[in-house]
Coordinates of C-alpha atoms and ligand atoms in Angstrom, one line a residue:
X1 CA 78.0 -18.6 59.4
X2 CA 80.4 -18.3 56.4
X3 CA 79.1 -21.0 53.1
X4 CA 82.8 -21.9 53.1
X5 CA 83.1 -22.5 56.8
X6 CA 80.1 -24.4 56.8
X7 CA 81.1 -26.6 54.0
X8 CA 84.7 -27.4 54.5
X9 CA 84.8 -26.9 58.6
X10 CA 81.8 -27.0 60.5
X11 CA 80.6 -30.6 62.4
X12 CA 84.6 -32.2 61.6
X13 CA 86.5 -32.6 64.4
X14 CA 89.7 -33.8 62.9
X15 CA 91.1 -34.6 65.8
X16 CA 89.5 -37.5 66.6
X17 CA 90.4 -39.6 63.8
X18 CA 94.2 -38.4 63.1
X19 CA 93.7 -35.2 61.2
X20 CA 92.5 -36.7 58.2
X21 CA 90.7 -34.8 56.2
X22 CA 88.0 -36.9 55.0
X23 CA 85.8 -38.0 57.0
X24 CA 85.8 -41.7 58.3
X25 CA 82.7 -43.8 57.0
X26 CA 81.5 -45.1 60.2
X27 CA 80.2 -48.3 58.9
X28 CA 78.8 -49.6 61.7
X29 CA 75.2 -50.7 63.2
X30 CA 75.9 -50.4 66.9
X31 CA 78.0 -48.6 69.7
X32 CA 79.1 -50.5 72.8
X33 CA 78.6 -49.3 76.5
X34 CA 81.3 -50.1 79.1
X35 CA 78.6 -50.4 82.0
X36 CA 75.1 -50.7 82.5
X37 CA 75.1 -47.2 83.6
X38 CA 76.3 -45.9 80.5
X39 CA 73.8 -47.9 78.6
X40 CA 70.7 -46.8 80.8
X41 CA 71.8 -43.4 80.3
X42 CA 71.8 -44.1 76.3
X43 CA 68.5 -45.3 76.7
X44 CA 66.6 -42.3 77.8
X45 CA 67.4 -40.3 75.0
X46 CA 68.2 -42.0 71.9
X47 CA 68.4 -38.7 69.9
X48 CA 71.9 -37.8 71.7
X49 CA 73.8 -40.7 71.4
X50 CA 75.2 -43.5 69.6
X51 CA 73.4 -46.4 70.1
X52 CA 71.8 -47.8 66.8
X53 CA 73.0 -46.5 63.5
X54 CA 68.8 -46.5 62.3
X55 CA 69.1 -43.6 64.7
X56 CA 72.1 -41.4 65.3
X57 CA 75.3 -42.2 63.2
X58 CA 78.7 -40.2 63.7
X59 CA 79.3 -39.9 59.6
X60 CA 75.8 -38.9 59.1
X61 CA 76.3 -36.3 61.8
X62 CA 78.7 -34.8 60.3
X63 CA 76.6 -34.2 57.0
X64 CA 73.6 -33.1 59.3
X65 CA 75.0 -30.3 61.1
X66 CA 76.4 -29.0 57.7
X67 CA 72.7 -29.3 56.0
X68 CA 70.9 -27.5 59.0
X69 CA 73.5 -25.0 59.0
X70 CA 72.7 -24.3 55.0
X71 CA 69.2 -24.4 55.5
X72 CA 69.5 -21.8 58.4
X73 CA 67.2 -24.2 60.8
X74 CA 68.2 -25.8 63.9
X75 CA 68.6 -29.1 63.0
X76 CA 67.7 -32.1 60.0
X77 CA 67.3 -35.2 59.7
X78 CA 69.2 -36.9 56.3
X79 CA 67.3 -39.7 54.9
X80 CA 67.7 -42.1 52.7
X81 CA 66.0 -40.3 49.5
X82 CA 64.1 -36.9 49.3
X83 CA 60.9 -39.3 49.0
X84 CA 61.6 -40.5 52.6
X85 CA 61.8 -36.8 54.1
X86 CA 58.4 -36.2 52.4
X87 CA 56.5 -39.4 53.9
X88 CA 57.9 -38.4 57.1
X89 CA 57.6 -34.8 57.5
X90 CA 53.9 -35.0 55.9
X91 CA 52.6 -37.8 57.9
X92 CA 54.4 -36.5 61.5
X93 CA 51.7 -33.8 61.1
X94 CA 48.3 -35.1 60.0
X95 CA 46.0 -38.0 61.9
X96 CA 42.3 -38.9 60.7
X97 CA 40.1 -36.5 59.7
X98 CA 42.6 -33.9 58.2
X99 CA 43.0 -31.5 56.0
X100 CA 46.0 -30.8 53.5
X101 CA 46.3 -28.0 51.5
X102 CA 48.5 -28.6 48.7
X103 CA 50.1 -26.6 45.7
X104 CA 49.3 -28.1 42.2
X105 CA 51.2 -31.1 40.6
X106 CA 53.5 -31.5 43.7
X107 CA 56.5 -34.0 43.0
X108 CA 55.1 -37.6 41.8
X109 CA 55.3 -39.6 45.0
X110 CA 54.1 -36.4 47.1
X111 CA 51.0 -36.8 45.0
X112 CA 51.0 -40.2 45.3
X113 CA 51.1 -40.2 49.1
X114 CA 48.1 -37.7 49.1
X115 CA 45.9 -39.2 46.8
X116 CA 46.8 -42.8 47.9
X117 CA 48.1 -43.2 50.9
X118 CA 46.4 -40.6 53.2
X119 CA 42.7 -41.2 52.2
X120 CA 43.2 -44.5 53.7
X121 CA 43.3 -43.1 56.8
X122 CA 40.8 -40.4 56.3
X123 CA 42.8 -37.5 55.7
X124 CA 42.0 -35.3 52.3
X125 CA 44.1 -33.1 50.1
X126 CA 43.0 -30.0 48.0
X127 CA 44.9 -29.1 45.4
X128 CA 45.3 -25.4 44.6
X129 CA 47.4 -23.3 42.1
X130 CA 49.1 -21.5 44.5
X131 CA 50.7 -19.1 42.4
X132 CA 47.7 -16.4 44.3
X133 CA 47.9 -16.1 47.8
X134 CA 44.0 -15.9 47.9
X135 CA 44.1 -19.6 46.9
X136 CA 45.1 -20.6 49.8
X137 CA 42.9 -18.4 51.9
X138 CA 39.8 -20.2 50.1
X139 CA 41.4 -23.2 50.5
X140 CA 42.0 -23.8 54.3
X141 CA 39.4 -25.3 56.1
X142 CA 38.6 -25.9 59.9
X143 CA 40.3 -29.1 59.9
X144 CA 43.4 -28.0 58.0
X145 CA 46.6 -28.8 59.5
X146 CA 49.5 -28.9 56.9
X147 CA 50.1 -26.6 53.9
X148 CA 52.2 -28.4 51.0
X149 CA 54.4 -26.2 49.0
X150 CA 56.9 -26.8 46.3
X151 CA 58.9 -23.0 44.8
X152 CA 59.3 -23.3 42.4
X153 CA 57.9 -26.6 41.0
X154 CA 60.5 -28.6 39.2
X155 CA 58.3 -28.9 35.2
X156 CA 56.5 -25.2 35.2
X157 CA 58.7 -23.7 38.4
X158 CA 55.0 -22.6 39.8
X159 CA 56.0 -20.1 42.5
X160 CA 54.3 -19.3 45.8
X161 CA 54.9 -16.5 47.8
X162 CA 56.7 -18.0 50.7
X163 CA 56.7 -15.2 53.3
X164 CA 52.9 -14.3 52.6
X165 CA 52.0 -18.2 52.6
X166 CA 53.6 -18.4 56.0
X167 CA 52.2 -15.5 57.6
X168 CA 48.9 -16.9 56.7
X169 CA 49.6 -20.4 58.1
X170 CA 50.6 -19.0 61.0
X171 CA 48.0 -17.2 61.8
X172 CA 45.8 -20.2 61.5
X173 CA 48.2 -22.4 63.5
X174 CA 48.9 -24.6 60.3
X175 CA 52.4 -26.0 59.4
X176 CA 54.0 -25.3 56.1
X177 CA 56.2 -27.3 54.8
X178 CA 58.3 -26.8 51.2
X179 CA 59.8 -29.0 48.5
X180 CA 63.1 -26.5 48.1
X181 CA 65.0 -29.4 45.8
X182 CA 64.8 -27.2 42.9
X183 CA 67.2 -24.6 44.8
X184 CA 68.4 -26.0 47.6
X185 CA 69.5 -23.9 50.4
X186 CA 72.5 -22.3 48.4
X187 CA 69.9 -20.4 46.1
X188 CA 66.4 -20.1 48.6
X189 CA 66.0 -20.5 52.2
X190 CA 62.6 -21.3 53.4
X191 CA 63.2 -21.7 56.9
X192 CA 63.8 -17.9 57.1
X193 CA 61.3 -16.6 55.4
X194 CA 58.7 -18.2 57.8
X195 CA 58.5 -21.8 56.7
X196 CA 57.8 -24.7 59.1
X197 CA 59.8 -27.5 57.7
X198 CA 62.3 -27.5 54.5
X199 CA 62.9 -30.3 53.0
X200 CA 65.2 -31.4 49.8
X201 CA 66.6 -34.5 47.5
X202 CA 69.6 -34.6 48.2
X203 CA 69.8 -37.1 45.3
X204 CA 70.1 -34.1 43.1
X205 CA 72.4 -31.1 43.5
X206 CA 73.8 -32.2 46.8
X207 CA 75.2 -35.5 45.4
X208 CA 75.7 -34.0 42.4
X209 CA 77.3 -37.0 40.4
X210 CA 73.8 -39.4 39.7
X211 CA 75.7 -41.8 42.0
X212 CA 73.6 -41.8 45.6
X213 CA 70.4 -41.0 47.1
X214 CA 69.5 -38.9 49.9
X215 CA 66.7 -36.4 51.4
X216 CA 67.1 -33.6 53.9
X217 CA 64.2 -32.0 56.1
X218 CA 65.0 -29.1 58.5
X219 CA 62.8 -27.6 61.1
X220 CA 62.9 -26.5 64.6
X221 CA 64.6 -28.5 66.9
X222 CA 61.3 -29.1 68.5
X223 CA 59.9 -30.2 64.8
X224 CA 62.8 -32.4 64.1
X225 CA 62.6 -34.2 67.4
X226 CA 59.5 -35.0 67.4
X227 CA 59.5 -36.8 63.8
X228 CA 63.0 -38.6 65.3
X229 CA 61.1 -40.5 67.8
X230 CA 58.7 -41.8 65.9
X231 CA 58.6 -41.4 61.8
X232 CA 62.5 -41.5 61.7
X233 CA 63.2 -44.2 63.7
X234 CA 59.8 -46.4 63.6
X235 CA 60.2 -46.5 59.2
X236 CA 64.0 -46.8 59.3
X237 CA 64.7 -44.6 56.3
X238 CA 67.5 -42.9 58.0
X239 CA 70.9 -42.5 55.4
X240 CA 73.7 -45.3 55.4
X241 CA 77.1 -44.0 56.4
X242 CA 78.5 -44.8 52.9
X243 CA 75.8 -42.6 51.6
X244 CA 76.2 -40.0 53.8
X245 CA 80.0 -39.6 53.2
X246 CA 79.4 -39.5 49.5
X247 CA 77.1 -36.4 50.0
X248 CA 79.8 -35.2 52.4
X249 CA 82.4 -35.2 49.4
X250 CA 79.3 -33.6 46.9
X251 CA 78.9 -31.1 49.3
X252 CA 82.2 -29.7 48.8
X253 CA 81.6 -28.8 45.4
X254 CA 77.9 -27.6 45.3
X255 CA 79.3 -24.1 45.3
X256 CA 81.5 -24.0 42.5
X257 CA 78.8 -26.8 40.4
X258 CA 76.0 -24.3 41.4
X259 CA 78.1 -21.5 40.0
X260 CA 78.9 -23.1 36.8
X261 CA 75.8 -24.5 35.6
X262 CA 73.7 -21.3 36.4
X263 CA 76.1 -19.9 34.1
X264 CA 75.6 -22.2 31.2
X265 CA 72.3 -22.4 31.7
X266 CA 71.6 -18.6 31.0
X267 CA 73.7 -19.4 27.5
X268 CA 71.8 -22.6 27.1
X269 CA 68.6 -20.6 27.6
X270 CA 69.4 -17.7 25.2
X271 CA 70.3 -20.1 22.4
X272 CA 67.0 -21.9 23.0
X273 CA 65.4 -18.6 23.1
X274 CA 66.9 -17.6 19.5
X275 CA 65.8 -21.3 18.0
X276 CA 62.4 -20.5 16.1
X277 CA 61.7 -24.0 16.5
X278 CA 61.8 -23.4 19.6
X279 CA 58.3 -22.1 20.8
X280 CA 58.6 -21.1 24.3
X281 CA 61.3 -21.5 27.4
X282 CA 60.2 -21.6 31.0
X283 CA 63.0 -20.8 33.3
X284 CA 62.3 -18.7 36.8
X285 CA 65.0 -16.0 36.5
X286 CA 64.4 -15.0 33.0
X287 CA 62.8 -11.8 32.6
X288 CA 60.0 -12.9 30.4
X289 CA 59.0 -15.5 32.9
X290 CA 55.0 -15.1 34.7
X291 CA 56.5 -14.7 38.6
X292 CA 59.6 -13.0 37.4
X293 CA 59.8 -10.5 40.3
X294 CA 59.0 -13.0 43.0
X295 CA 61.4 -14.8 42.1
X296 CA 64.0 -12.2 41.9
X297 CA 62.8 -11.3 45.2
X298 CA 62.9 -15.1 47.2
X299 CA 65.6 -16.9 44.8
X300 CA 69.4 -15.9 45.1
X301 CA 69.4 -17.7 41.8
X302 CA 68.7 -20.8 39.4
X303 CA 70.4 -23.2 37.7
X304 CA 70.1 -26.8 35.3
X305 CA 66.5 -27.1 34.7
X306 CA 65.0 -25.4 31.7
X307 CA 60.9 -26.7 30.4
X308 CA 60.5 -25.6 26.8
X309 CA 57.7 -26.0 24.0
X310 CA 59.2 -27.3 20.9
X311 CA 57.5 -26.0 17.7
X312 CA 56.7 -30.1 16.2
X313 CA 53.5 -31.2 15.3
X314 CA 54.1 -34.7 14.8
X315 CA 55.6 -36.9 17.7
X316 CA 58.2 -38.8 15.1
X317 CA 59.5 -35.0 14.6
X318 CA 60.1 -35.0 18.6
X319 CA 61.3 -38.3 19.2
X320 CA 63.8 -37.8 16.3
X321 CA 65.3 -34.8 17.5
X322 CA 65.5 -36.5 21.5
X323 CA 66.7 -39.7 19.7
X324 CA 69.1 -37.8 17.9
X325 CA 71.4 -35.8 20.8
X326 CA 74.5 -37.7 20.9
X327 CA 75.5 -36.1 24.3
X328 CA 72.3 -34.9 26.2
X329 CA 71.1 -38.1 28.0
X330 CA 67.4 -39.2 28.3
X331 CA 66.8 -40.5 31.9
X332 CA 64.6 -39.2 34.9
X333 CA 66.7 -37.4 37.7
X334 CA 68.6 -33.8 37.5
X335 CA 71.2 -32.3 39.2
X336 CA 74.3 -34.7 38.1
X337 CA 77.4 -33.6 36.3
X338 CA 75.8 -34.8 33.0
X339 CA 73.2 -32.9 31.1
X340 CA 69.7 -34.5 30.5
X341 CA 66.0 -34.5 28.2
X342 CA 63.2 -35.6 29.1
X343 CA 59.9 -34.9 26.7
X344 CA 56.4 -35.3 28.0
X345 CA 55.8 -36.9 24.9
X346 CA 57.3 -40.1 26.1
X347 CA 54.3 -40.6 28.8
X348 CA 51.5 -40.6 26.1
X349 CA 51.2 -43.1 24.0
X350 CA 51.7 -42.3 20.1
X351 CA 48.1 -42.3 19.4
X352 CA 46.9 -40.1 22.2
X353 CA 49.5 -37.1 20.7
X354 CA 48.1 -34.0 20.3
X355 CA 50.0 -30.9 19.4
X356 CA 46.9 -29.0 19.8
X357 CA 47.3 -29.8 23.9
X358 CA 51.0 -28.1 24.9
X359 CA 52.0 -29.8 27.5
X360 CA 52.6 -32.9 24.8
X361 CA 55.2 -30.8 23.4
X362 CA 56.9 -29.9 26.0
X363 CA 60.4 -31.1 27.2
X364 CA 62.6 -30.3 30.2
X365 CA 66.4 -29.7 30.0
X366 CA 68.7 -30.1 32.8
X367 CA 72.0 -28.5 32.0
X368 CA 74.7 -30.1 33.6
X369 CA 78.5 -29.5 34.2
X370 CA 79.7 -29.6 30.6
X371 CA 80.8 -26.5 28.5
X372 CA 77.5 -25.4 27.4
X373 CA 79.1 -24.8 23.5
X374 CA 79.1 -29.0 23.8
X375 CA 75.6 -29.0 24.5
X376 CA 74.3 -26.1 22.1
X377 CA 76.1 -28.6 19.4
X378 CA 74.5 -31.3 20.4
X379 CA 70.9 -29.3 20.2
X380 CA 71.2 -27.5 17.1
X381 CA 72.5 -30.8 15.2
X382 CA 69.6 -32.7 16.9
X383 CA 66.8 -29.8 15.7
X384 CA 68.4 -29.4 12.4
X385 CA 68.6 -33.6 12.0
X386 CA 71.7 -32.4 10.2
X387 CA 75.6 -33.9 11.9
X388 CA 76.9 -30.8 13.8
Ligands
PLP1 C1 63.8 -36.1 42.8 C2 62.8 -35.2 43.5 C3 62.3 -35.6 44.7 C4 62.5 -37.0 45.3 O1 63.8 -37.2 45.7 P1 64.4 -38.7 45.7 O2 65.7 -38.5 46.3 O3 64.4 -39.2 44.3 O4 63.5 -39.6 46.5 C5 61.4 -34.7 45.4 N1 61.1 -33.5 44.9 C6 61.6 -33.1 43.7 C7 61.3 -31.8 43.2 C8 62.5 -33.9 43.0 O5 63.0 -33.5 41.8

C-alpha cells in the first residue's frame, strides 16, 4: 500500500459525511439500535460495532486503520498515551509466576511497571543489554513468556537485532513486543521483521505539535483481539475522538516533518561534531556510531533526537549554557515542531555531580522543525556564553 494512499485515503469514506475532507469528530459516547435485534446482534461482538465509544469509535477508526496499515500489521488499537499501549500489551501476556525478559533502561513507566507493578503479582523481569543476541539466549528461562524490546532506545539508541531476536522467541514460543516510538513505522517496521506486537507514542512524531497524547500497538488480528476484550475495554484507556482527529490531521504531515528534521538533524549533528567542547554525539545513523551497520540494515532512517557528552566539569558550566539557549526549549517530550534540551544533570542533585561519571554530562537534543541555522545560533551563543 502506497505511504500517500495510506495517509491521505485509506479508512475515509467521504461519502458518508458530504465529501468533506476532514474527518468528522464523532464526539459521542453511545450508538443507538432501532430494535432489540439489532442491539442483541451488537452485543455478541463488541469489537465490530458501534456501541460504546470506550470500545469502537468511528473517528478513532479512521486513525486505526491508517496506523495498522503503517505498521504493516493487521490491526491496532490507539490509546490514550504510548504508556497505555505498554500496560496493556505487557500485562495481556504475563499471569503469576512469569518471566520477562527485558532490554536495559526501557522507557521510565515500562520500568516502572516491571519493577513495581508486576512483582505484585509474582511475575519477575531481567534486565539484559540486549545489544548481543547471546543475552537473550542466557537470559530466557522456562517460565519466560514475553520479551521487552525498545530499537533503538530513546537516551543511548541501544539497538537489538530484531529479526535474530524474533527468530529466537519464536522458537521458544515467547512473544516479543518493541517500543518503535523512536522511529515509528515511517523509518522501522517491526511487525515485518518477525516481531509480535509494535507499539508507539503517538504523543511524539505522530501528533507532532506537543498538543495531544496518544499510543498505538499493532499485532495480529488474533493479538489485538484478544487485548480488546479485556485490557482495552476493562482499563478504558482507549483515545477520545477529539484526540484521535488531532492525530488524524498530524498524520498528514509526518512525512514531510520526518523528512525535514532528518535533514537538519545530520547539520545539527555535524556542527555538534565540529564543537571541541563538545565531547561525544550519539546518533544511530552516524557512521561513527557502536551498531552502525545494524542500524543501516533495520532503520530506513533517523531523525530529532541526538545524546551528546558536553566537555564541562562543573555543573554551573552546564546549567549556564542550558540556561542560556534563547530558542531550544528545556521540557521532557520530543517529537513537536519545536526543538528541545534536556541534560541529565538536572536529575542529580548539585552535590552528587561528578564529571568523572559521563552520563552526568550528558544531554539529549531533539531537533525540531525549525531551520537548523536558528538552532546552531542558538548553541554556539549558548557554549560560547557570548550573544550570537
Ligand atoms: C514518550 C515515550 C513513551 C510514552 O508515551 P506517552 O504518550 O508519553 O505515554 C514511551 N516510549 C518512549 C520511547 C517515549 O519516548
Amino acid at each position: 500500500m502506497d505511504l500517500s494512499y495510506i495517509i491521505n485515503e485509506l479508512g475515509e469514506e467521504r461519502h458518508q459525511y458530504f465529501n468533506a475532507i476532514a474527518p468528522p469528530i464523532i464526539q459521542t459516547s453511545n450508538f443507538a439500535f432501532d430494535t432489540v435485534d439489532d442491539l442483541r446482534n451488537a452485543f455478541r461482538d463488541e469489537m465490530a460495532g458501534y456501541i460504546y465509544s470506550r470500545g469502537i469509535n468511528p473517528t478513532v477508526d479512521i486513525l486505526r486503520e491508517k496506523l495498522a496499515a503503517l505498521d504493516g500489521a493487521e490491526d491496532c488499537l490507539v490509546f490514550n498515551n504510548g504508556a497505555a499501549a505498554i500496560f496493556a500489551g505487557v500485562f495481556a501476556h504475563v499471569k503469576t509466576g512469569d518471566h520477562i525478559v527485558s532490554v536495559q533502561h526501557p522507557y521510565s513507566w515500562a520500568a516502572h511497571l516491571f519493577d513495581k507493578v508486576l512483582p505484585r503479582f509474582g511475575i519477575s523481569t531481567t534486565y539484559i543489554d540486549g545489544t548481543s543476541i547471546e543475552n537473550f539466549e542466557r537470559a530466557i528461562l522456562p517460565n519466560t513468556r514475553l520479551i521487552y524490546l525498545e530499537s533503538p532506545n530513546s537516551w543511548f539508541f541501544d539497538l537489538q537485532d530484531l529479526s535474530a531476536v524474533a527468530e529466537l522467541a519464536r522458537s521458544e514460543g515467547i512473544v516479543t513486543f518493541i517500543d518503535n516510538s523512536y522511529c515509528t513505522p515511517l523509518y522501522q517496521q517491526p511487525i515485518k521483521m518477525g516481531i509480535d506486537l509494535a507499539m508507539q507514542t503517538a504523543t511524539k512524531f505522530i501528533g507532532g505539535h506537543s498538543d495531544t497524547l496518544g499510543g498505538v500497538l499493532s499485532g495480529s488480528g488474533e493479538m489485538i483481539r484478544k487485548i480488546f476484550d479485556s485490557e482495552f475495554l476493562c482499563v478504558g484507556s482507549g483515545i477520545q475522538p477529539f484526540n484521535a482527529w488531532m492525530l488524524l490531521r498530524g498524520l498528514r504531515t509526518l512525512p514531510a516533518r520526518l523528512n525535514q528534521i532528518s535533514a537538519s538533524t545530520g547539520k545539527v549533528l555535524d556542527w555538534l561534531k565540529s564543537e571541541p567542547k563538545i565531547e561525544e554525539t550519539i546518533f544511530p545513523l552516524d557512521p561513527g556510531f557502536a551498531q552502525y551497520e545494524l542500524a543501516s540494515k533495520q532503520m530506513k532512517g533517523a531523525a530529532g533526537l541526538i545524546s551528546f557528552y558536553i566537555n564541562m566539569n562543573r555543573v554551573e558550566e552546564i546549567e549556564g549554557f542550558c540556561n542560556r539557549l534563547k530558542h531550544i526549549r528545556m521540557a521532557v517530550s520530543w517529537g513537536g515542531h519545536e526543538s528541545l534540551i534536556i541534560p541529565r544533570c538536572s536529575s542529580v542533585s548539585r552535590e552528587n555531580f561528578n564529571p568523572d561519571d559521563r552520563t552526568h554530562r550528558m544531554l539529549r537534543l531533539y531537533v525540531g522543525l525549525e531551520d537548523p541555522e536558528y538552532l546552531i545560533t542558538d548553541l554556539r551563543q549558548a557554549l560560547t556564553g557570548e550573544n550570537g
